[in-house]
PDB file of C-alpha atoms in Angstrom:
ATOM      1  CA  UNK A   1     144.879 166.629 115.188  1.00  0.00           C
ATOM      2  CA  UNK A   2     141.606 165.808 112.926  1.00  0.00           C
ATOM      3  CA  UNK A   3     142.513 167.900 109.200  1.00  0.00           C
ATOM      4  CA  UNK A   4     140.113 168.700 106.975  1.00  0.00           C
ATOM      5  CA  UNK A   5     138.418 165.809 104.563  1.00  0.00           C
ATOM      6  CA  UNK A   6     137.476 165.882 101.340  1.00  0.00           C
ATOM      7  CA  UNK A   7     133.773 166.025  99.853  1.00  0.00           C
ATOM      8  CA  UNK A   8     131.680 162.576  99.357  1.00  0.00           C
ATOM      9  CA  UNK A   9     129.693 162.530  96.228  1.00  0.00           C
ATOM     10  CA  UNK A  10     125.945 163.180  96.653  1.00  0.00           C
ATOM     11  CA  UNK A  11     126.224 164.106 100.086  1.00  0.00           C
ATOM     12  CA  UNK A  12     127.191 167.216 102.529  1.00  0.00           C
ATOM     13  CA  UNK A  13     131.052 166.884 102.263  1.00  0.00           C
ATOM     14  CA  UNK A  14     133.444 170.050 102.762  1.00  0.00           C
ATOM     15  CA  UNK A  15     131.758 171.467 105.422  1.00  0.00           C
ATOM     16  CA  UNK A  16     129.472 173.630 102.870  1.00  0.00           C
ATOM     17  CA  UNK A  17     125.951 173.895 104.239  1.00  0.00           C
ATOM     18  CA  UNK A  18     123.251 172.437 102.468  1.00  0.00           C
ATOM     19  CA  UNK A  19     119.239 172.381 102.772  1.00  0.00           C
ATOM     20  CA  UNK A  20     118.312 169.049 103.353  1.00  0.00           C
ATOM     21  CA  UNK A  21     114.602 168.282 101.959  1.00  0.00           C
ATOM     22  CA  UNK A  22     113.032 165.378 103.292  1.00  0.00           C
ATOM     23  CA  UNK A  23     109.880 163.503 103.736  1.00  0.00           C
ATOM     24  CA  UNK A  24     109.920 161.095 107.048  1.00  0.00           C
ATOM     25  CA  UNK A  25     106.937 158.726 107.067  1.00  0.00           C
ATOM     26  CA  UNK A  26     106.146 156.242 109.628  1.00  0.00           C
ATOM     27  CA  UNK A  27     105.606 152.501 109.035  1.00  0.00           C
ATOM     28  CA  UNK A  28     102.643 150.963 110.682  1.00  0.00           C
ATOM     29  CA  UNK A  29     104.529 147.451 110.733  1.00  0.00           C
ATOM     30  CA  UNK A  30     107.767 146.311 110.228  1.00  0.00           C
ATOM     31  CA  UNK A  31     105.926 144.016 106.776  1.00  0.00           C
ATOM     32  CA  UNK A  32     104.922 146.707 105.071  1.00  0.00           C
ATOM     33  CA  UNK A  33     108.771 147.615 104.078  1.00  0.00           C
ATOM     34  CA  UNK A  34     109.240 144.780 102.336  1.00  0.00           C
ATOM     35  CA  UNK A  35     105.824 146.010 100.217  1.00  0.00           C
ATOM     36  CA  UNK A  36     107.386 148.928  99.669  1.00  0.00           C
ATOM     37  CA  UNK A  37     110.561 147.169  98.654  1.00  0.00           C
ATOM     38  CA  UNK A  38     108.357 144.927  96.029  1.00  0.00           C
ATOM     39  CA  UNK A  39     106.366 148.172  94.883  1.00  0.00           C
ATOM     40  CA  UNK A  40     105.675 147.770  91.251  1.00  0.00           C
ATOM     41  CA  UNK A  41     106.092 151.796  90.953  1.00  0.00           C
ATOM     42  CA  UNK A  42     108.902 151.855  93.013  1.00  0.00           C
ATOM     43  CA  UNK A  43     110.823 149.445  90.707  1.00  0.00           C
ATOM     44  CA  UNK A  44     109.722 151.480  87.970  1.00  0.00           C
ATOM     45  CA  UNK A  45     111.490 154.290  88.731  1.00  0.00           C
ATOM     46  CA  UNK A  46     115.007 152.621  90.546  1.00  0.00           C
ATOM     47  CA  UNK A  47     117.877 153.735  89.218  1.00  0.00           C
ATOM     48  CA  UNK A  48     120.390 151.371  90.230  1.00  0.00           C
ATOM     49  CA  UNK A  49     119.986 148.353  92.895  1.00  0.00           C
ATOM     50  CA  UNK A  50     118.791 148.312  96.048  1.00  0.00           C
ATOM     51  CA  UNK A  51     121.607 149.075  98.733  1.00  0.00           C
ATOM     52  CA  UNK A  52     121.801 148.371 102.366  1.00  0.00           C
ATOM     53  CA  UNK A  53     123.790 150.075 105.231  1.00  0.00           C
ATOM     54  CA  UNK A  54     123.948 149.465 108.961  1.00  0.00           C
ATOM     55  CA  UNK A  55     124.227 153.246 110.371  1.00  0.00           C
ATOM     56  CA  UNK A  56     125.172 154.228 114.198  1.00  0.00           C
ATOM     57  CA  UNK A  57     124.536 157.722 114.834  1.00  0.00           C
ATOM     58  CA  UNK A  58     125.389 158.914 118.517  1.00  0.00           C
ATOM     59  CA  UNK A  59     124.125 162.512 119.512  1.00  0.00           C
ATOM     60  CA  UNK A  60     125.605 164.832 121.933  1.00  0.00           C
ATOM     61  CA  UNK A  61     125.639 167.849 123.740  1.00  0.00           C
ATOM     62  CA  UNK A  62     127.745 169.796 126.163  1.00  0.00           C
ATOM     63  CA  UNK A  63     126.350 169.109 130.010  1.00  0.00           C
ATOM     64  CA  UNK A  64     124.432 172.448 130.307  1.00  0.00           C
ATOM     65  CA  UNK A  65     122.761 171.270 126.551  1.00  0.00           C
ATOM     66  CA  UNK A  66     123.619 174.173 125.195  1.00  0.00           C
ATOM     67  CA  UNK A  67     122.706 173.270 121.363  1.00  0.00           C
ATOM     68  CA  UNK A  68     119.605 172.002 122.267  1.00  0.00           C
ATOM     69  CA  UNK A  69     119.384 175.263 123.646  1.00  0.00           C
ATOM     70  CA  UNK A  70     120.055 176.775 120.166  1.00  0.00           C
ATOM     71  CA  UNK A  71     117.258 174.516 118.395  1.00  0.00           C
ATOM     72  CA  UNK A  72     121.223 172.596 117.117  1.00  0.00           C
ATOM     73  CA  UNK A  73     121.586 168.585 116.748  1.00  0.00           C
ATOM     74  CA  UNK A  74     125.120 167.640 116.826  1.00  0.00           C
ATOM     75  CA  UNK A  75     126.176 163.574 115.862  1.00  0.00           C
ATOM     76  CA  UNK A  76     128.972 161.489 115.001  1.00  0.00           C
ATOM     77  CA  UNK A  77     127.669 158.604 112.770  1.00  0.00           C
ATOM     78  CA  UNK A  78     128.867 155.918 111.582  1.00  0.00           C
ATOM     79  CA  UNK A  79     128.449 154.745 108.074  1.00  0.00           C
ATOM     80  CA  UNK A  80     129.968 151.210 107.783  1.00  0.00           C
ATOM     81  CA  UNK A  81     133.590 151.883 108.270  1.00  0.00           C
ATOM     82  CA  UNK A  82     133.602 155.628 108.192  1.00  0.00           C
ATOM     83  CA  UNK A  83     132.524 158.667 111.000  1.00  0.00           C
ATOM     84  CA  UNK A  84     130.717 161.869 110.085  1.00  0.00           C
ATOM     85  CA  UNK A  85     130.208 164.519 112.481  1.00  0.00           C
ATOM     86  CA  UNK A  86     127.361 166.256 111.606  1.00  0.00           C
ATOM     87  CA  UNK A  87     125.609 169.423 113.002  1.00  0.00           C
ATOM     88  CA  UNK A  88     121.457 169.984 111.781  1.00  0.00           C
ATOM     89  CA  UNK A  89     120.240 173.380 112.563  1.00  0.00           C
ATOM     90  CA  UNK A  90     116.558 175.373 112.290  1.00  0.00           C
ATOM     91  CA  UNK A  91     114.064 173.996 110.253  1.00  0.00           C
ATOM     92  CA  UNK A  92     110.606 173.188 109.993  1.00  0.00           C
ATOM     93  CA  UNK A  93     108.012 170.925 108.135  1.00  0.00           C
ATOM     94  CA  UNK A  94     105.828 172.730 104.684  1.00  0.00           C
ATOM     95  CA  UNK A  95     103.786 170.851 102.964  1.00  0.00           C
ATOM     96  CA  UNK A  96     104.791 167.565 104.314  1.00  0.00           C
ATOM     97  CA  UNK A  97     108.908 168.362 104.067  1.00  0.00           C
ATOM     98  CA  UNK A  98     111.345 168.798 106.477  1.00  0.00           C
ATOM     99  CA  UNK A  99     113.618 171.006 105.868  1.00  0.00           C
ATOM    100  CA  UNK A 100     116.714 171.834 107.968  1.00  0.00           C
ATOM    101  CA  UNK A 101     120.513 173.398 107.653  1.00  0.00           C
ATOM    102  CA  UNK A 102     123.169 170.751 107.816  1.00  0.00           C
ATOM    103  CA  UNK A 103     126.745 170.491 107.856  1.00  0.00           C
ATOM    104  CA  UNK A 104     128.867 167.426 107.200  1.00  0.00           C
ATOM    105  CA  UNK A 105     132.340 166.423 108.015  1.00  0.00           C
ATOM    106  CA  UNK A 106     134.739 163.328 108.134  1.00  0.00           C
ATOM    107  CA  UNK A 107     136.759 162.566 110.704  1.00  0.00           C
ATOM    108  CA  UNK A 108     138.689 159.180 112.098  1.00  0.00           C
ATOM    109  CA  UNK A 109     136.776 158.660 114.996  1.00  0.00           C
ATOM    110  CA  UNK A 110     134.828 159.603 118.082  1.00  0.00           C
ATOM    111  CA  UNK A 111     135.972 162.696 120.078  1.00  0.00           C
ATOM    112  CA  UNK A 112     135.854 163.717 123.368  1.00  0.00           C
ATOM    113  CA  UNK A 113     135.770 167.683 123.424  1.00  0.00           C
ATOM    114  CA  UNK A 114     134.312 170.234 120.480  1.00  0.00           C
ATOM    115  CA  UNK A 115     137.922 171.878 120.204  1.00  0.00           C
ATOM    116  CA  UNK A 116     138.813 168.560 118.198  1.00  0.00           C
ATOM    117  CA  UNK A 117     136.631 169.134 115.297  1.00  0.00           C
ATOM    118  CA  UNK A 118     137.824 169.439 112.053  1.00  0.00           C
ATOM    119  CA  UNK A 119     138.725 173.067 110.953  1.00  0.00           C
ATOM    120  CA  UNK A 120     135.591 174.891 109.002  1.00  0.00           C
ATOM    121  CA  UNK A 121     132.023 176.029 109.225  1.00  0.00           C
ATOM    122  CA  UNK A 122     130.825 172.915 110.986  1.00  0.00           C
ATOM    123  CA  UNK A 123     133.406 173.897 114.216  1.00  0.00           C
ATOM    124  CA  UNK A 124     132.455 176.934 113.561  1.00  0.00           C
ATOM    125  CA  UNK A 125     128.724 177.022 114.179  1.00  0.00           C
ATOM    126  CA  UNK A 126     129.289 174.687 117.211  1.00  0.00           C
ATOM    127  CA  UNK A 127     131.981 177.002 118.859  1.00  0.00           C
ATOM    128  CA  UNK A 128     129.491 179.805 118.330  1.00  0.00           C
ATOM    129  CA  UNK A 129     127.299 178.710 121.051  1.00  0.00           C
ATOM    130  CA  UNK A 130     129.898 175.572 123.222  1.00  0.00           C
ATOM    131  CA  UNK A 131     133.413 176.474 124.495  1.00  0.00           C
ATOM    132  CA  UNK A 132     135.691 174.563 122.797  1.00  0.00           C
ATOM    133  CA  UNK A 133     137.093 173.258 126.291  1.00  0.00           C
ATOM    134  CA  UNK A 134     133.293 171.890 126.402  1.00  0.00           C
ATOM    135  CA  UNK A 135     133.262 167.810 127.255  1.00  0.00           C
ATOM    136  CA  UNK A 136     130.928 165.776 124.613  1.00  0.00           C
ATOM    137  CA  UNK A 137     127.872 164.220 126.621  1.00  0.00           C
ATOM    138  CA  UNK A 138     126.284 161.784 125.021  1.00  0.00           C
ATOM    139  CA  UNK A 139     122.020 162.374 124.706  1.00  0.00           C
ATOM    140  CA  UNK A 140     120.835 159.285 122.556  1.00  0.00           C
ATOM    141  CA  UNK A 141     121.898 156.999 119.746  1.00  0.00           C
ATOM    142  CA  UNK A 142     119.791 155.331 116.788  1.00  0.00           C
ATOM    143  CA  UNK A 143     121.266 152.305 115.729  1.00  0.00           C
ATOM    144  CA  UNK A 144     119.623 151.715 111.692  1.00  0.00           C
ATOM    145  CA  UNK A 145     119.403 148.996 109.301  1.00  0.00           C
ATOM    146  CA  UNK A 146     118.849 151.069 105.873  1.00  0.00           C
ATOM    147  CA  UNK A 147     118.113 150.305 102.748  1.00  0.00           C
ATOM    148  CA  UNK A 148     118.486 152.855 100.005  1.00  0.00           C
ATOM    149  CA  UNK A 149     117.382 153.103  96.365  1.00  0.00           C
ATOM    150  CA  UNK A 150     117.966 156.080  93.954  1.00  0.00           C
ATOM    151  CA  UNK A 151     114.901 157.070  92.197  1.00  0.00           C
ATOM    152  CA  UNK A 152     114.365 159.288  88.843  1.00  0.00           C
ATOM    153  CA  UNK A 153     111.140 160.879  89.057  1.00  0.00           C
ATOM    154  CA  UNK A 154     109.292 163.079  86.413  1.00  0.00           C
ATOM    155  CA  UNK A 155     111.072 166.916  85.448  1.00  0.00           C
ATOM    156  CA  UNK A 156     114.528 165.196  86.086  1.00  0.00           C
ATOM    157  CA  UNK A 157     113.579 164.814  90.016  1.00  0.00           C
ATOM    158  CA  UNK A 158     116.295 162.589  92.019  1.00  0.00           C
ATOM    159  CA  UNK A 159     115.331 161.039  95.034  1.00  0.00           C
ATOM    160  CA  UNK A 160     117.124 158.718  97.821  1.00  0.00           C
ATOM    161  CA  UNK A 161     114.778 156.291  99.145  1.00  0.00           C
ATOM    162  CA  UNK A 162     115.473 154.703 102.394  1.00  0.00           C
ATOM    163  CA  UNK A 163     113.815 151.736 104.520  1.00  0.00           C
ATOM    164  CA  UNK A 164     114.851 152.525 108.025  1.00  0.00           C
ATOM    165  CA  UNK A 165     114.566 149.935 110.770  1.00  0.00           C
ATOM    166  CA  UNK A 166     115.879 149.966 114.371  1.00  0.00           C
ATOM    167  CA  UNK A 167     116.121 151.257 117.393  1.00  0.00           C
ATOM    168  CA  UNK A 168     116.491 154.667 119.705  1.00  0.00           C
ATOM    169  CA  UNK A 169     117.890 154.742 122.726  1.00  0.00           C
ATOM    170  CA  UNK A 170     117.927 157.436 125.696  1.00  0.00           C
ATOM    171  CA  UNK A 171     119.142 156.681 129.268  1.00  0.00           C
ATOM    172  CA  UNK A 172     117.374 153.317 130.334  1.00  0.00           C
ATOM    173  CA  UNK A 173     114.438 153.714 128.022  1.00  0.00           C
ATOM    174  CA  UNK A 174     114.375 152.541 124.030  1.00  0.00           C
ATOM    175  CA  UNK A 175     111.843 152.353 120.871  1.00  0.00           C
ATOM    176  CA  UNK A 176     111.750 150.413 118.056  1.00  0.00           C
ATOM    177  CA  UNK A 177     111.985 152.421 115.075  1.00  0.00           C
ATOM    178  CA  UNK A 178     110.342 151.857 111.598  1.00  0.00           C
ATOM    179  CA  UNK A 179     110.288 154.586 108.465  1.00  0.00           C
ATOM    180  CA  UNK A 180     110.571 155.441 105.227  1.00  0.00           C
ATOM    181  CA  UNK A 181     112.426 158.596 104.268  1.00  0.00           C
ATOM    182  CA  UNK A 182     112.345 160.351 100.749  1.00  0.00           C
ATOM    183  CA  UNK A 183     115.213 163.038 100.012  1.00  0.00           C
ATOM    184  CA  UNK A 184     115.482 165.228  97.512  1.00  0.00           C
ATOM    185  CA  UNK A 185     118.788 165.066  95.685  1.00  0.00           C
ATOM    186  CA  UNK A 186     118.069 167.086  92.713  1.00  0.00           C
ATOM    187  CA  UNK A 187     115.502 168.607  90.390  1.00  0.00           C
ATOM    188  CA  UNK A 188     112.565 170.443  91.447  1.00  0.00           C
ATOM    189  CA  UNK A 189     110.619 169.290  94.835  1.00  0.00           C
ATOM    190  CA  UNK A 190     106.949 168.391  93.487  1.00  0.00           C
ATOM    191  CA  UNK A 191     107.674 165.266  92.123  1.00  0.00           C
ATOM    192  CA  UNK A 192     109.190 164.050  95.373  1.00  0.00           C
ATOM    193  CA  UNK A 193     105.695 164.963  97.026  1.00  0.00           C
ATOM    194  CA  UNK A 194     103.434 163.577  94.628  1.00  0.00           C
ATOM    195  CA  UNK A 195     105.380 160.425  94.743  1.00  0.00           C
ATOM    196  CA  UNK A 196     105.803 160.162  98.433  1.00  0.00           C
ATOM    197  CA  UNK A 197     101.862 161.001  98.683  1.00  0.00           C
ATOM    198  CA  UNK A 198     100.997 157.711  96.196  1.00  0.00           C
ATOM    199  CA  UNK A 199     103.374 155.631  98.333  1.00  0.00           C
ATOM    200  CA  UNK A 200     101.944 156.998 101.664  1.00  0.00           C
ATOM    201  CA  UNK A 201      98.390 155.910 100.521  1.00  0.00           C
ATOM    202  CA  UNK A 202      99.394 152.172  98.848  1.00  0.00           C
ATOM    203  CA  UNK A 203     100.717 151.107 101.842  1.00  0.00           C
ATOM    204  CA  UNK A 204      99.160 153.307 104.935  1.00  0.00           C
ATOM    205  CA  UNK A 205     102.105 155.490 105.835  1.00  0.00           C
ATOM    206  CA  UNK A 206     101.673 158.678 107.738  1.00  0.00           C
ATOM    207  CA  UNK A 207     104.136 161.105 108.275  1.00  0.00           C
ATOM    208  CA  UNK A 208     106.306 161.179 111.097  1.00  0.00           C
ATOM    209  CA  UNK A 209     105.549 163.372 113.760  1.00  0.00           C
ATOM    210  CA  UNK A 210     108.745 163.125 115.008  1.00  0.00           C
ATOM    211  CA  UNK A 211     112.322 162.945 113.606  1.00  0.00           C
ATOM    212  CA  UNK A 212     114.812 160.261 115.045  1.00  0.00           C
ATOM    213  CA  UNK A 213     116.404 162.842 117.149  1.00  0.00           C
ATOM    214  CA  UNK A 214     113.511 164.666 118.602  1.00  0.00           C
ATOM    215  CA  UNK A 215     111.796 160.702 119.541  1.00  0.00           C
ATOM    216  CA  UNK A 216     115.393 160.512 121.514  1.00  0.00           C
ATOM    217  CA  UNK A 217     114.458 163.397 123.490  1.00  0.00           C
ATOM    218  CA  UNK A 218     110.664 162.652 124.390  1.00  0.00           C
ATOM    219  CA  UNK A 219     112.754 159.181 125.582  1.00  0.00           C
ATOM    220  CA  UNK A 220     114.766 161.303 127.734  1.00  0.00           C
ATOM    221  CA  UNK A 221     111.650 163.664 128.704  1.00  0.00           C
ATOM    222  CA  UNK A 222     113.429 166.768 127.643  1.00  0.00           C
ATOM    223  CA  UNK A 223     110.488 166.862 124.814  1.00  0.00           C
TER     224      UNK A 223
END
């Protein structure tokens, strides 16, 4: 039986929901990270070193797709040695941020029904919509290189910047994947999109038109 796990520092942890505030911008070539990784303003405004994490996130649905039905993303992902389910609900993009619901939990490994998720709102949400008899079926998975950098920008504005590179894959089909993602973390939100604005413009990003998850289902054809 998966209990319940405790909360992880600076991320979702105890099931609690949170707002997560993002800004997803896409990479016209896989050089220009390491530009952004050498940007003078960047540097400026790191807080600690630079960090870097494979990730493996694996998304699922019941066989009838019954979360996609509900606009829901379920995922267990894999953050070096450690899984998180995770569930992302309704959202949209203002102003150049995405921002969705999303619930976090730890548990020891991958699962094969929804009835074995840990106790709390997470479970709760999915059960709302899946019977907990329902079998896991795997939609896509984004396998990630990241690098990640902690930022202090001006009114006390903390930000997570991450270099993503990859892939997605769906079925038989697969894309290369190549981003940079700010997230809010704390402080007020206008610093994060002035900053993410200069950055888009010194080095020709655009912003994503589609998040990992939704370029997994235009794979699939489901989009």
């Amino acid at each position: 039986m998966i209990g319940r796990f405790p909360e992880v520092p600076g991320r979702v942890g105890g099931q609690a929901m949170a707002l997560e505030e993002e800004i997803k911008l896409t990479v016209p070539e896989a050089g220009v990270l390491e530009a952004v990784l050498a940007d003078p303003e960047v540097r400026r405004r790191a807080s600690g070193p630079w960090r870097t994490r494979p990730f493996l996130a694996i998304y699922y649905d019941t066989p009838q797709r019954e979360l996609l039905a509900h606009r829901l993303a379920f995922r267990a992902r894999r953050v070096e040695d450690q899984w998180w389910a995770g569930l992302k609900g309704h959202g949209g993009v203002v102003d150049g941020v995405s921002r969705r619901e999303e619930w976090e939990a730890r548990f020891p490994g991958p699962i094969e029904r929804f009835s074995q998720l840990p106790p709390g709102e997470l479970r709760e949400r999915v059960l709302a919509v899946v019977s907990a008899d329902s079998p896991l079926e795997r939609l896509l998975t984004t396998a990630i290189n990241r690098r990640v950098l902690e930022l202090d920008l001006e009114e006390g504005c903390r930000v997570e910047l991450a270099l993503d590179q990859g892939t997605i894959a769906a079925g038989a089909r697969q894309r290369d994947l190549c981003e940079v993602e700010l997230e809010r973390l704390a402080g007020p939100l206008t610093p994060m999109i002035r900053f993410g604005r200069e950055l888009a413009d010194r080095h020709r990003l655009t912003p994503a038109r589609l998040s990992k998850f939704h370029q997994g289902l235009e794979l699939l054809g489901v989009l």
